[in-house]
Amino acid sequence: MAAIDTLPPLREVIDTHGLLAKKSLGQNFLLDLNLTAKIARQAGDLSACDVLEVGPGPGGLTRGLLAEGARRVLAIEKDERCMPALAEISEAYPGQLEVINGDALEVNPLGHLSKPIRVAANLPYNVGTELLVRWLTPKEWPPFWESLTLMFQREVAERIVAKPGSKAYGRLAILSQWRADARIVLHLPPEAFSPPPKVHSAVVHLDALTEPRFEADAGTLSRVVATAFNQRRKMLRSSLKSVSPDIEDRLVAAGIKPTDRAEVVSLEAFCALAREVAKG
């Protein structure tokens, strides 16, 4: 197995710095640097891009991104224990890595990055979905990022690329496919991680569209689909009562049967409904 850089193997780094993964932080560390480099390659040519990475941990994917030629990487890490290991990577790649010790849900990275920007991350399980939704639903579009290359539990990844009528279809599918092209590019078994999670993982790549597929207000669409799929077994006229007092009329105006359930309604129809609801 060829080394991707001159730094120590990740298992040695973890042992040296006492970096046992914390369940409370949703940590599962990737130890195979050839695998992290393969994940980095899924993000495309990074030589002319700044890369935002969330939750680098001991720096496995960070090293993969830098070894694959990223112009610059900004890594946001909540766990202070990981700072010495990340500092070693920064020393090995002078001027190419900036590390912020903070919570990615609270840190605004844009003052630290120059466009074009791509996001690549083995997201901590406990914040991954929330971060994805934030990146997909800014008021202004196109967003700050060109693409997202993100690792999730396989179940979450399948929800992102799901189609109407499937059990996995829901809010994540609609928000992801409304403004981006999304596809699963890599599957990873539990044994690729330390400690091994109880589930399989997958890497999803999303390319931002220049314009959303259908017109809709991001906040309204997000609220409508979250409410609809929160009670996915109910008819929409029942599950969406709290969204609008005349929801049946708005469903009909959007071309949706009030007796339909959320899982059969297309992205285009949900966007039409969001426009109807936004009329007030």
C-alpha positions as semicolon CSV with decimal commas, in nm:
position;residue;x (nm);y (nm);z (nm)
1;M;0,000;0,000;0,000
2;A;0,168;0,321;-0,121
3;A;0,192;0,619;0,112
4;I;0,019;0,939;-0,003
5;D;0,257;1,170;0,189
6;T;0,553;1,166;0,427
7;L;0,345;1,194;0,746
8;P;0,297;0,896;0,982
9;P;0,018;0,640;0,926
10;L;-0,315;0,748;1,073
11;R;-0,326;0,470;1,330
12;E;0,008;0,593;1,461
13;V;-0,121;0,952;1,469
14;I;-0,428;0,844;1,666
15;D;-0,216;0,650;1,915
16;T;0,038;0,932;1,954
17;H;-0,227;1,192;2,032
18;G;-0,468;0,967;2,223
19;L;-0,750;1,028;1,979
20;L;-1,008;0,770;2,075
21;A;-1,324;0,850;1,876
22;K;-1,599;1,012;2,082
23;K;-1,951;0,887;2,027
24;S;-2,088;1,218;2,159
25;L;-1,923;1,395;1,865
26;G;-2,040;1,140;1,608
27;Q;-1,679;1,044;1,533
28;N;-1,572;0,746;1,324
29;F;-1,221;0,786;1,187
30;L;-1,110;0,661;0,845
31;L;-0,768;0,498;0,878
32;D;-0,687;0,400;0,518
33;L;-0,515;0,697;0,355
34;N;-0,547;0,545;0,010
35;L;-0,922;0,537;0,070
36;T;-0,929;0,899;0,188
37;A;-0,740;0,997;-0,128
38;K;-0,998;0,807;-0,333
39;I;-1,277;1,001;-0,161
40;A;-1,093;1,326;-0,232
41;R;-1,079;1,235;-0,601
42;Q;-1,459;1,215;-0,609
43;A;-1,462;1,592;-0,555
44;G;-1,293;1,642;-0,893
45;D;-0,994;1,859;-0,984
46;L;-0,916;2,062;-0,672
47;S;-0,603;2,238;-0,796
48;A;-0,788;2,565;-0,858
49;C;-1,028;2,537;-0,562
50;D;-1,048;2,612;-0,194
51;V;-1,199;2,321;-0,005
52;L;-1,413;2,339;0,309
53;E;-1,383;2,031;0,529
54;V;-1,599;1,976;0,839
55;G;-1,496;1,734;1,110
56;P;-1,148;1,636;0,991
57;G;-1,065;1,448;1,312
58;P;-0,702;1,330;1,291
59;G;-0,686;1,450;0,931
60;G;-0,727;1,144;0,709
61;L;-0,944;1,314;0,447
62;T;-0,751;1,639;0,496
63;R;-0,435;1,463;0,388
64;G;-0,619;1,305;0,097
65;L;-0,744;1,644;-0,024
66;L;-0,399;1,802;0,001
67;A;-0,223;1,505;-0,157
68;E;-0,471;1,522;-0,447
69;G;-0,368;1,882;-0,509
70;A;-0,625;2,102;-0,335
71;R;-0,525;2,467;-0,367
72;R;-0,615;2,525;-0,004
73;V;-0,818;2,352;0,268
74;L;-1,014;2,511;0,552
75;A;-1,088;2,249;0,818
76;I;-1,338;2,313;1,097
77;E;-1,295;2,078;1,393
78;K;-1,489;2,091;1,720
79;D;-1,266;1,846;1,908
80;E;-0,970;2,033;2,055
81;R;-0,782;1,703;2,100
82;C;-0,735;1,688;1,721
83;M;-0,557;2,024;1,692
84;P;-0,197;1,890;1,738
85;A;-0,244;1,624;1,471
86;L;-0,391;1,880;1,229
87;A;-0,106;2,120;1,308
88;E;0,140;1,853;1,191
89;I;-0,041;1,836;0,857
90;S;-0,033;2,215;0,829
91;E;0,343;2,208;0,878
92;A;0,380;1,947;0,605
93;Y;0,173;2,158;0,362
94;P;0,285;2,518;0,435
95;G;0,020;2,779;0,357
96;Q;-0,231;2,523;0,229
97;L;-0,422;2,428;0,545
98;E;-0,609;2,649;0,789
99;V;-0,776;2,488;1,090
100;I;-1,052;2,645;1,297
101;N;-1,131;2,491;1,634
102;G;-1,505;2,544;1,651
103;D;-1,856;2,417;1,584
104;A;-1,937;2,403;1,212
105;L;-2,299;2,492;1,293
106;E;-2,178;2,823;1,436
107;V;-1,869;2,914;1,231
108;N;-1,908;3,122;0,915
109;P;-1,632;2,992;0,686
110;L;-1,674;3,240;0,400
111;G;-1,426;3,495;0,532
112;H;-1,160;3,225;0,520
113;L;-1,223;3,098;0,168
114;S;-1,176;3,220;-0,188
115;K;-1,394;3,106;-0,477
116;P;-1,427;2,865;-0,641
117;I;-1,514;2,660;-0,332
118;R;-1,595;2,292;-0,294
119;V;-1,701;2,111;0,021
120;A;-1,561;1,767;0,102
121;A;-1,619;1,602;0,437
122;N;-1,666;1,284;0,633
123;L;-1,944;1,457;0,823
124;P;-1,997;1,376;1,191
125;Y;-2,314;1,166;1,203
126;N;-2,485;1,394;1,454
127;V;-2,471;1,713;1,243
128;G;-2,442;1,588;0,885
129;T;-2,806;1,620;0,784
130;E;-2,847;1,966;0,936
131;L;-2,539;2,096;0,756
132;L;-2,656;1,952;0,424
133;V;-2,996;2,121;0,457
134;R;-2,829;2,454;0,541
135;W;-2,604;2,430;0,236
136;L;-2,902;2,349;0,013
137;T;-3,141;2,617;0,136
138;P;-2,970;2,959;0,140
139;K;-3,194;3,246;0,031
140;E;-2,960;3,335;-0,254
141;W;-2,868;3,089;-0,529
142;P;-2,616;2,985;-0,666
143;P;-2,457;2,908;-0,328
144;F;-2,100;2,968;-0,212
145;W;-2,008;2,612;-0,312
146;E;-1,972;2,449;-0,653
147;S;-2,003;2,094;-0,525
148;L;-2,048;1,888;-0,209
149;T;-1,871;1,555;-0,164
150;L;-2,002;1,419;0,163
151;M;-1,995;1,093;0,354
152;F;-2,311;0,980;0,532
153;Q;-2,462;0,666;0,673
154;R;-2,577;0,469;0,368
155;E;-2,942;0,513;0,467
156;V;-2,903;0,892;0,461
157;A;-2,720;0,880;0,127
158;E;-3,002;0,675;-0,023
159;R;-3,253;0,932;0,103
160;I;-3,065;1,208;-0,080
161;V;-3,090;1,036;-0,421
162;A;-3,432;0,869;-0,372
163;K;-3,716;0,897;-0,625
164;P;-4,092;0,942;-0,563
165;G;-4,269;0,625;-0,455
166;S;-3,973;0,478;-0,268
167;K;-3,952;0,440;0,109
168;A;-3,639;0,656;0,115
169;Y;-3,806;0,948;-0,066
170;G;-3,859;1,252;0,152
171;R;-3,736;1,598;0,250
172;L;-3,368;1,531;0,177
173;A;-3,442;1,402;-0,173
174;I;-3,654;1,705;-0,259
175;L;-3,415;1,968;-0,122
176;S;-3,111;1,797;-0,276
177;Q;-3,259;1,739;-0,620
178;W;-3,430;2,078;-0,637
179;R;-3,104;2,269;-0,662
180;A;-2,837;2,008;-0,737
181;D;-2,750;1,693;-0,928
182;A;-2,693;1,425;-0,664
183;R;-2,544;1,078;-0,698
184;I;-2,382;0,816;-0,477
185;V;-2,020;0,774;-0,586
186;L;-1,870;0,538;-0,328
187;H;-1,979;0,277;-0,072
188;L;-1,778;0,204;0,242
189;P;-1,810;-0,092;0,482
190;P;-1,805;-0,047;0,861
191;E;-1,455;-0,198;0,889
192;A;-1,311;0,101;0,699
193;F;-1,359;0,307;1,016
194;S;-1,229;0,316;1,371
195;P;-1,436;0,234;1,562
196;P;-1,649;0,046;1,306
197;P;-2,002;0,191;1,304
198;K;-2,301;-0,042;1,307
199;V;-2,405;0,075;0,959
200;H;-2,254;0,100;0,612
201;S;-2,156;0,441;0,477
202;A;-2,166;0,606;0,136
203;V;-2,021;0,914;-0,029
204;V;-2,264;1,143;-0,212
205;H;-2,154;1,400;-0,467
206;L;-2,380;1,698;-0,538
207;D;-2,313;1,951;-0,815
208;A;-2,491;2,283;-0,766
209;L;-2,724;2,382;-1,050
210;T;-2,698;2,740;-1,176
211;E;-3,075;2,773;-1,122
212;P;-3,318;2,560;-0,917
213;R;-3,510;2,310;-1,126
214;F;-3,840;2,477;-1,034
215;E;-3,925;2,815;-0,883
216;A;-3,994;2,813;-0,508
217;D;-3,895;2,997;-0,192
218;A;-3,638;2,788;-0,005
219;G;-3,786;2,847;0,340
220;T;-4,142;2,773;0,228
221;L;-4,048;2,460;0,037
222;S;-3,843;2,331;0,330
223;R;-4,133;2,392;0,571
224;V;-4,390;2,229;0,342
225;V;-4,191;1,912;0,278
226;A;-4,079;1,879;0,641
227;T;-4,441;1,895;0,754
228;A;-4,566;1,664;0,478
229;F;-4,312;1,390;0,547
230;N;-4,336;1,419;0,923
231;Q;-4,668;1,238;0,884
232;R;-4,600;1,059;0,558
233;R;-4,872;0,795;0,610
234;K;-5,145;1,058;0,624
235;M;-5,320;1,219;0,330
236;L;-5,171;1,559;0,249
237;R;-5,493;1,741;0,332
238;S;-5,448;1,613;0,687
239;S;-5,071;1,632;0,730
240;L;-5,053;1,987;0,592
241;K;-5,345;2,142;0,783
242;S;-5,105;2,346;0,995
243;V;-4,938;2,495;0,686
244;S;-5,246;2,670;0,549
245;P;-5,613;2,688;0,658
246;D;-5,725;2,630;0,298
247;I;-5,468;2,364;0,218
248;E;-5,707;2,157;0,005
249;D;-5,757;2,447;-0,235
250;R;-5,383;2,507;-0,252
251;L;-5,313;2,139;-0,317
252;V;-5,562;2,138;-0,604
253;A;-5,413;2,459;-0,745
254;A;-5,071;2,290;-0,741
255;G;-5,207;1,989;-0,929
256;I;-5,191;1,757;-0,627
257;K;-5,475;1,536;-0,509
258;P;-5,560;1,622;-0,145
259;T;-5,588;1,249;-0,078
260;D;-5,233;1,180;-0,199
261;R;-4,958;1,091;0,045
262;A;-4,631;1,281;0,039
263;E;-4,422;0,991;-0,092
264;V;-4,591;0,995;-0,434
265;V;-4,570;1,371;-0,498
266;S;-4,303;1,487;-0,740
267;L;-4,044;1,757;-0,681
268;E;-4,214;1,977;-0,940
269;A;-4,551;1,943;-0,764
270;F;-4,404;2,023;-0,421
271;C;-4,246;2,337;-0,567
272;A;-4,583;2,435;-0,713
273;L;-4,741;2,382;-0,372
274;A;-4,472;2,594;-0,205
275;R;-4,554;2,876;-0,448
276;E;-4,924;2,847;-0,364
277;V;-4,854;2,849;0,012
278;A;-4,623;3,151;-0,026
279;K;-4,912;3,355;-0,169
280;G;-5,050;3,364;0,189
